[in-house]
Tab-separated table of C-alpha atoms in Angstrom:
chain	number	residue	atom	x	y	z
A	65	MET	CA	88.455	119.251	79.294
A	66	SER	CA	91.103	116.609	78.629
A	67	SER	CA	89.967	113.058	77.987
A	68	VAL	CA	92.400	111.734	80.601
A	69	LEU	CA	90.445	113.523	83.338
A	70	ARG	CA	87.111	112.304	82.052
A	71	ASP	CA	88.387	108.733	81.722
A	72	THR	CA	90.173	108.426	85.082
A	73	PRO	CA	88.131	107.358	88.121
A	74	PHE	CA	88.604	109.655	91.131
A	75	SER	CA	88.007	108.601	94.721
A	76	ILE	CA	88.190	110.161	98.212
A	77	LEU	CA	90.071	109.165	101.353
A	78	ASP	CA	88.859	110.869	104.528
A	79	ARG	CA	91.018	110.628	107.662
A	80	SER	CA	88.240	111.724	110.049
A	81	ARG	CA	90.261	114.769	111.069
A	82	VAL	CA	89.308	116.419	114.342
A	83	ARG	CA	88.915	120.213	114.289
A	84	GLU	CA	89.979	122.495	117.149
A	85	GLY	CA	87.130	122.923	119.616
A	86	GLU	CA	85.352	119.766	118.479
A	87	ASP	CA	85.604	116.063	119.288
A	88	GLY	CA	86.204	112.711	117.640
A	89	PRO	CA	82.557	111.613	117.473
A	90	ARG	CA	81.739	114.708	115.417
A	91	ALA	CA	84.620	113.905	113.045
A	92	LEU	CA	83.362	110.350	112.525
A	93	ARG	CA	79.823	111.519	111.803
A	94	ASP	CA	81.254	114.033	109.340
A	95	THR	CA	83.100	111.217	107.558
A	96	VAL	CA	79.845	109.333	107.017
A	97	ALA	CA	78.149	112.509	105.771
A	98	LEU	CA	81.037	113.180	103.386
A	99	ALA	CA	80.731	109.655	102.006
A	100	ARG	CA	77.111	110.324	101.090
A	101	GLU	CA	78.186	113.516	99.327
A	102	ALA	CA	80.997	111.692	97.508
A	103	GLU	CA	78.540	109.104	96.221
A	104	ALA	CA	76.125	111.794	95.033
A	105	LEU	CA	78.983	113.527	93.189
A	106	GLY	CA	79.952	110.355	91.342
A	107	TYR	CA	83.278	109.523	93.039
A	108	HIS	CA	84.395	105.926	92.523
A	109	ARG	CA	85.514	104.881	96.018
A	110	PHE	CA	85.404	106.250	99.559
A	111	TRP	CA	88.118	105.097	101.942
A	112	VAL	CA	88.853	105.620	105.641
A	113	SER	CA	92.128	105.338	107.560
A	114	GLU	CA	93.680	103.856	110.723
A	115	HIS	CA	95.465	105.912	113.385
A	116	HIS	CA	95.933	105.164	117.082
A	117	SER	CA	96.272	107.620	119.984
A	118	VAL	CA	96.367	110.604	117.610
A	119	PRO	CA	94.486	113.643	118.993
A	120	GLY	CA	93.821	115.017	115.515
A	121	VAL	CA	92.459	111.833	113.907
A	122	ALA	CA	89.318	110.005	115.080
A	123	GLY	CA	89.571	107.077	112.672
A	124	SER	CA	91.052	104.337	114.851
A	125	ALA	CA	88.889	101.400	113.695
A	126	PRO	CA	88.680	101.553	109.894
A	127	THR	CA	86.675	98.380	109.306
A	128	VAL	CA	84.024	99.525	111.775
A	129	LEU	CA	83.875	102.953	110.148
A	130	ALA	CA	83.805	101.377	106.687
A	131	ALA	CA	80.734	99.388	107.763
A	132	ALA	CA	78.985	102.610	108.791
A	133	VAL	CA	79.922	104.265	105.489
A	134	ALA	CA	78.749	101.303	103.435
A	135	ALA	CA	75.449	101.204	105.319
A	136	ALA	CA	74.907	104.922	104.686
A	137	THR	CA	75.558	104.632	100.928
A	138	SER	CA	74.316	102.336	98.192
A	139	ARG	CA	76.627	102.351	95.155
A	140	ILE	CA	80.074	103.797	95.905
A	141	ARG	CA	82.864	101.330	96.695
A	142	VAL	CA	83.965	101.502	100.335
A	143	GLY	CA	87.271	100.535	101.872
A	144	THR	CA	90.316	101.286	103.944
A	145	GLY	CA	93.299	103.422	103.174
A	146	GLY	CA	94.318	101.463	104.974
A	147	VAL	CA	94.287	98.825	107.637
A	148	MET	CA	97.824	98.765	109.070
A	149	LEU	CA	98.368	95.027	108.924
A	150	PRO	CA	101.380	94.836	111.295
A	151	ASN	CA	99.063	96.040	114.083
A	152	HIS	CA	96.722	93.036	113.706
A	153	ARG	CA	96.521	89.289	113.277
A	154	PRO	CA	95.774	88.472	109.615
A	155	LEU	CA	92.985	86.078	110.648
A	156	VAL	CA	91.094	88.850	112.436
A	157	VAL	CA	91.522	91.221	109.498
A	158	ALA	CA	90.240	88.517	107.132
A	159	GLU	CA	87.209	87.916	109.341
A	160	GLN	CA	86.411	91.626	109.462
A	161	PHE	CA	86.634	92.088	105.707
A	162	GLY	CA	84.756	88.853	105.203
A	163	VAL	CA	81.856	90.270	107.201
A	164	LEU	CA	82.013	93.531	105.229
A	165	GLU	CA	82.036	91.749	101.882
A	166	ALA	CA	79.186	89.472	102.994
A	167	LEU	CA	77.052	92.439	104.038
A	168	PHE	CA	77.954	94.684	101.083
A	169	PRO	CA	78.902	92.292	98.254
A	170	GLY	CA	80.936	93.723	95.419
A	171	ARG	CA	81.552	97.066	97.144
A	172	ILE	CA	84.406	96.430	99.595
A	173	ASP	CA	88.064	97.407	99.107
A	174	MET	CA	90.795	96.093	101.414
A	175	GLY	CA	93.592	98.668	101.399
A	176	LEU	CA	96.594	97.447	103.422
A	177	GLY	CA	99.539	99.402	104.849
A	178	ARG	CA	102.687	98.421	106.731
A	179	SER	CA	102.908	101.205	109.338
A	180	VAL	CA	103.086	100.466	113.042
A	181	GLY	CA	102.131	102.631	116.025
A	182	PHE	CA	103.463	106.189	115.976
A	183	THR	CA	105.189	105.940	119.388
A	184	GLY	CA	106.659	103.231	121.582
A	185	GLY	CA	103.731	103.569	123.966
A	186	VAL	CA	101.194	103.054	121.186
A	187	ARG	CA	103.102	100.047	119.845
A	188	LYS	CA	103.218	98.520	123.329
A	189	ALA	CA	99.481	99.084	123.786
A	190	LEU	CA	98.802	97.402	120.438
A	191	GLY	CA	101.042	94.494	121.371
A	192	HIS	CA	103.283	94.859	118.321
A	193	GLY	CA	106.797	96.297	118.203
A	194	ARG	CA	108.512	98.251	115.463
A	195	ASP	CA	109.830	94.988	114.017
A	196	ALA	CA	106.249	93.824	113.319
A	197	ALA	CA	106.438	95.523	109.929
A	198	GLU	CA	109.475	93.502	108.843
A	199	ASP	CA	107.328	90.554	107.712
A	200	PHE	CA	104.674	92.609	105.914
A	201	ASP	CA	105.119	90.358	102.865
A	202	GLY	CA	104.271	87.288	104.903
A	203	GLN	CA	101.375	88.988	106.650
A	204	VAL	CA	99.779	90.001	103.353
A	205	ALA	CA	100.285	86.532	101.889
A	206	GLU	CA	98.695	84.931	104.955
A	207	LEU	CA	95.780	87.363	104.853
A	208	LEU	CA	95.045	86.591	101.207
A	209	GLY	CA	95.311	82.889	101.997
A	210	TRP	CA	92.461	83.142	104.475
A	211	PHE	CA	90.209	84.228	101.595
A	212	THR	CA	91.358	81.526	99.174
A	213	GLY	CA	91.515	78.784	101.810
A	214	GLU	CA	95.181	78.235	100.973
A	215	GLN	CA	96.901	79.644	104.049
A	216	THR	CA	99.285	77.158	105.631
A	217	ALA	CA	100.341	78.997	108.790
A	218	HIS	CA	97.470	77.507	110.812
A	219	PRO	CA	96.330	74.136	109.400
A	220	GLY	CA	92.706	73.261	110.020
A	221	VAL	CA	91.719	76.871	110.828
A	222	HIS	CA	89.317	78.767	108.569
A	223	ALA	CA	88.255	82.417	108.379
A	224	TRP	CA	84.484	82.417	108.161
A	225	PRO	CA	82.751	84.029	106.328
A	226	ALA	CA	85.855	85.321	104.503
A	227	GLU	CA	86.865	82.073	102.822
A	228	GLY	CA	85.671	82.130	99.223
A	229	LEU	CA	84.849	85.856	99.228
A	230	ARG	CA	86.787	88.471	97.264
A	231	PRO	CA	87.077	91.963	98.726
A	232	ALA	CA	89.424	93.918	96.449
A	233	PRO	CA	92.947	94.089	97.961
A	234	PHE	CA	95.317	97.045	97.496
A	235	VAL	CA	98.826	97.684	98.827
A	236	LEU	CA	99.498	101.215	100.095
A	237	ALA	CA	103.080	102.204	99.386
A	238	THR	CA	105.637	104.973	99.310
A	239	GLY	CA	108.467	102.898	97.863
A	240	SER	CA	109.282	99.305	98.829
A	241	GLY	CA	105.585	98.483	99.072
A	242	ALA	CA	105.422	98.868	95.312
A	243	ASP	CA	107.809	95.941	94.962
A	244	LEU	CA	105.646	93.804	97.253
A	245	ALA	CA	102.517	94.673	95.277
A	246	ALA	CA	104.292	93.590	92.098
A	247	ARG	CA	105.468	90.276	93.589
A	248	LEU	CA	101.999	89.385	94.887
A	249	GLY	CA	100.157	90.677	91.839
A	250	LEU	CA	98.111	93.276	93.725
A	251	PRO	CA	96.841	96.762	92.822
A	252	LEU	CA	99.041	99.598	94.088
A	253	VAL	CA	98.133	102.875	95.803
A	254	ILE	CA	101.035	105.294	95.998
A	255	GLY	CA	101.562	108.918	96.985
A	256	GLY	CA	104.292	111.409	96.218
A	257	ILE	CA	105.454	111.949	99.789
A	258	ARG	CA	109.098	111.683	98.668
A	259	GLY	CA	108.537	113.658	95.483
A	260	GLU	CA	106.853	113.029	92.167
A	261	ASP	CA	109.924	111.628	90.413
A	262	THR	CA	110.549	109.107	93.207
A	263	MET	CA	106.910	108.068	93.094
A	264	LEU	CA	106.957	107.565	89.338
A	265	ARG	CA	110.154	105.503	89.501
A	266	ALA	CA	108.413	103.208	91.998
A	267	VAL	CA	105.426	102.972	89.639
A	268	ASP	CA	107.736	101.987	86.783
A	269	ARG	CA	109.351	99.277	88.937
A	270	TYR	CA	105.931	97.984	89.922
A	271	ARG	CA	104.734	97.680	86.346
A	272	ALA	CA	107.965	96.058	85.171
A	273	ALA	CA	107.996	93.440	87.939
A	274	PHE	CA	104.252	92.764	88.195
A	275	ARG	CA	103.239	89.105	88.334
A	276	PRO	CA	99.612	88.383	87.396
A	277	SER	CA	97.581	86.767	90.167
A	278	ARG	CA	94.051	85.657	90.922
A	279	TRP	CA	93.573	89.124	92.437
A	280	ALA	CA	94.719	91.184	89.423
A	281	ALA	CA	95.557	90.114	85.886
A	282	ALA	CA	97.493	93.317	85.140
A	283	PRO	CA	99.146	96.183	87.041
A	284	HIS	CA	96.751	98.734	88.509
A	285	VAL	CA	98.106	102.068	89.785
A	286	THR	CA	96.185	104.507	91.949
A	287	LEU	CA	97.969	107.776	92.679
A	288	SER	CA	97.047	109.567	95.906
A	289	GLY	CA	97.463	113.135	97.059
A	290	THR	CA	95.901	116.397	98.146
A	291	VAL	CA	93.742	118.160	95.570
A	292	VAL	CA	92.209	121.546	96.364
A	293	VAL	CA	90.008	123.470	93.927
A	294	ALA	CA	89.197	127.056	94.890
A	295	PRO	CA	88.304	130.278	93.054
A	296	THR	CA	91.794	131.782	93.518
A	297	PRO	CA	95.332	130.560	94.287
A	298	GLU	CA	95.209	132.463	97.583
A	299	GLU	CA	92.033	130.705	98.705
A	300	ALA	CA	93.445	127.339	97.705
A	301	ARG	CA	96.576	127.991	99.762
A	302	ARG	CA	94.525	128.945	102.817
A	303	LEU	CA	92.760	125.603	102.648
A	304	LEU	CA	96.162	123.889	102.809
A	305	LEU	CA	97.311	125.768	105.924
A	306	PRO	CA	95.570	123.734	108.684
A	307	GLU	CA	96.902	120.351	107.561
A	308	ALA	CA	100.351	121.797	106.835
A	309	TRP	CA	100.577	123.211	110.354
A	310	SER	CA	99.380	119.962	111.974
A	311	THR	CA	101.970	118.051	109.939
A	312	ALA	CA	104.735	120.482	110.930
A	313	TYR	CA	103.734	120.281	114.581
A	314	SER	CA	103.717	116.494	114.542
A	315	ARG	CA	107.198	116.410	113.017
A	316	THR	CA	108.622	118.773	115.646
A	317	HIS	CA	106.627	117.772	118.751
A	318	GLY	CA	105.686	114.131	118.178
A	319	VAL	CA	101.931	114.756	118.449
A	320	PHE	CA	99.506	115.215	115.542
A	321	PRO	CA	97.063	117.885	116.783
A	322	PRO	CA	93.507	118.795	115.717
A	323	LEU	CA	93.191	121.063	112.697
A	324	PRO	CA	93.293	124.781	113.532
A	325	PRO	CA	91.459	127.425	111.474
A	326	PRO	CA	93.653	129.036	108.795
A	327	GLU	CA	93.602	132.446	110.465
A	328	ALA	CA	95.120	130.879	113.591
A	329	VAL	CA	97.907	129.389	111.486
A	330	GLU	CA	98.564	132.713	109.758
A	331	SER	CA	98.984	134.512	113.092
A	332	ARG	CA	101.064	131.826	114.762
A	333	ALA	CA	104.714	132.441	115.619
A	334	MET	CA	106.818	129.469	114.522
A	335	THR	CA	110.258	128.283	115.489
A	336	PRO	CA	112.723	127.878	112.617
A	337	ALA	CA	112.235	124.104	112.703
A	338	GLU	CA	108.451	124.462	112.655
A	339	ARG	CA	108.627	126.989	109.820
A	340	ASP	CA	110.811	124.692	107.711
A	341	ARG	CA	108.463	121.752	108.216
A	342	PHE	CA	105.437	123.954	107.593
A	343	GLU	CA	106.722	125.306	104.298
A	344	ALA	CA	107.687	121.805	103.190
A	345	ALA	CA	104.184	120.556	104.029
A	346	LEU	CA	102.679	123.204	101.740
A	347	THR	CA	104.494	121.848	98.680
A	348	GLY	CA	103.763	118.963	96.340
A	349	HIS	CA	99.979	119.393	96.235
A	350	VAL	CA	97.577	120.027	93.372
A	351	ALA	CA	95.854	123.230	94.432
A	352	GLY	CA	94.458	126.312	92.722
A	353	PRO	CA	91.656	127.538	90.466
A	354	PRO	CA	89.831	124.950	88.327
A	355	ASP	CA	91.863	125.489	85.149
A	356	GLU	CA	95.178	125.190	86.986
A	357	VAL	CA	94.076	122.041	88.816
A	358	ALA	CA	92.815	120.480	85.589
A	359	ALA	CA	96.114	121.185	83.861
A	360	ALA	CA	98.205	119.839	86.745
A	361	LEU	CA	96.166	116.645	87.055
A	362	THR	CA	96.238	116.103	83.310
A	363	ARG	CA	100.048	116.373	83.289
A	364	LEU	CA	100.425	113.985	86.224
A	365	LEU	CA	97.954	111.404	84.949
A	366	THR	CA	99.453	111.516	81.475
A	367	ARG	CA	103.012	111.209	82.760
A	368	SER	CA	102.149	108.336	85.128
A	369	ALA	CA	99.494	106.560	83.038
A	370	ALA	CA	97.718	105.996	86.359
A	371	ASP	CA	94.482	104.023	86.429
A	372	GLU	CA	92.884	106.004	89.277
A	373	TYR	CA	93.413	108.966	91.591
A	374	LEU	CA	92.662	108.997	95.334
A	375	VAL	CA	92.067	112.483	96.783
A	376	THR	CA	93.338	112.778	100.382
A	377	THR	CA	92.547	116.426	101.193
A	378	SER	CA	92.012	117.565	104.788
A	379	THR	CA	91.232	121.089	105.973
A	380	TYR	CA	89.543	122.897	108.848
A	381	ASP	CA	86.532	124.296	107.006
A	382	ARG	CA	84.136	121.451	106.134
A	383	ARG	CA	82.048	123.644	103.858
A	384	ARG	CA	85.079	124.703	101.831
A	385	LEU	CA	86.283	121.102	101.664
A	386	ALA	CA	82.907	120.019	100.281
A	387	GLU	CA	83.016	122.882	97.774
A	388	SER	CA	86.459	121.717	96.621
A	389	HIS	CA	85.196	118.155	96.123
A	390	ARG	CA	82.190	119.465	94.201
A	391	ALA	CA	84.361	121.675	92.013
A	392	LEU	CA	86.684	118.767	91.243
A	393	ALA	CA	83.736	116.531	90.388
A	394	ALA	CA	82.483	119.209	88.000
A	395	LEU	CA	85.906	119.331	86.339
A	396	LEU	CA	85.930	115.579	85.872
A	397	SER	CA	82.519	115.519	84.232
A	398	SER	CA	82.936	118.575	81.980
């Protein structure tokens, strides 16, 4: 096996996806169980996500879920992928991560994103409009200032117990976020949602513009994406079907539904618009038998010189998902 695979830390992001016929509480309990498995397999980090009013995602309170994950594990780093900062006041986010870092010192990651609520109704319920994301730079700077004690937006106010603590911050990005991470001297997490070449150009910009900070002395790049390891290409593709269909449905109907079983996707009649979105959602992933996955990851990690890889796979069959994570862990240690 290539040295780049052995030398690159791999981590897992779980979105607490709801399956058809089940409920959100089951999905959250499954996330905690998966975190235990990830730790046993030797993965570096385990992250959870933030979504609001999404039928297919149970993870609406990532810092609360991160606390449950950290309490159920003992060594693996735990964090968020991410907290959507425009939805919250930076002081409250600092207090939450301060509590996490105080309870689980040296294990907490603070992944931050700039997304706002998916619909106007969700944004209104959260109390933040679409324009809340326009000052993401300022929000991140204020948040970090609560930890250093240097924030100036609210003189005389302190974030206890956050002040003086150091959860590890990351900026989640698809493009412009990479420039922010460089300006603030923060580690970057980036996916190839707009294509691998676009992603790698953003990585190059980030490295070129990076300014060392008290949070990171040098650029740190974590790539993120779906990775599926299965005995055959056909089986790997079937594992991609549930998430691809949910993505296609959300893009054409405005609602992200629970994950259906692959056989339901295969038998489903699709409109032309749904079919186009569905086929697009099946592309750009690392999926296949172990040797093909190893080769694809080696090429990507070599080309990008990434420091880490964050696996973001979702599928209907929990057992097959666990098998894929186990097979990938075996590849990384061989």
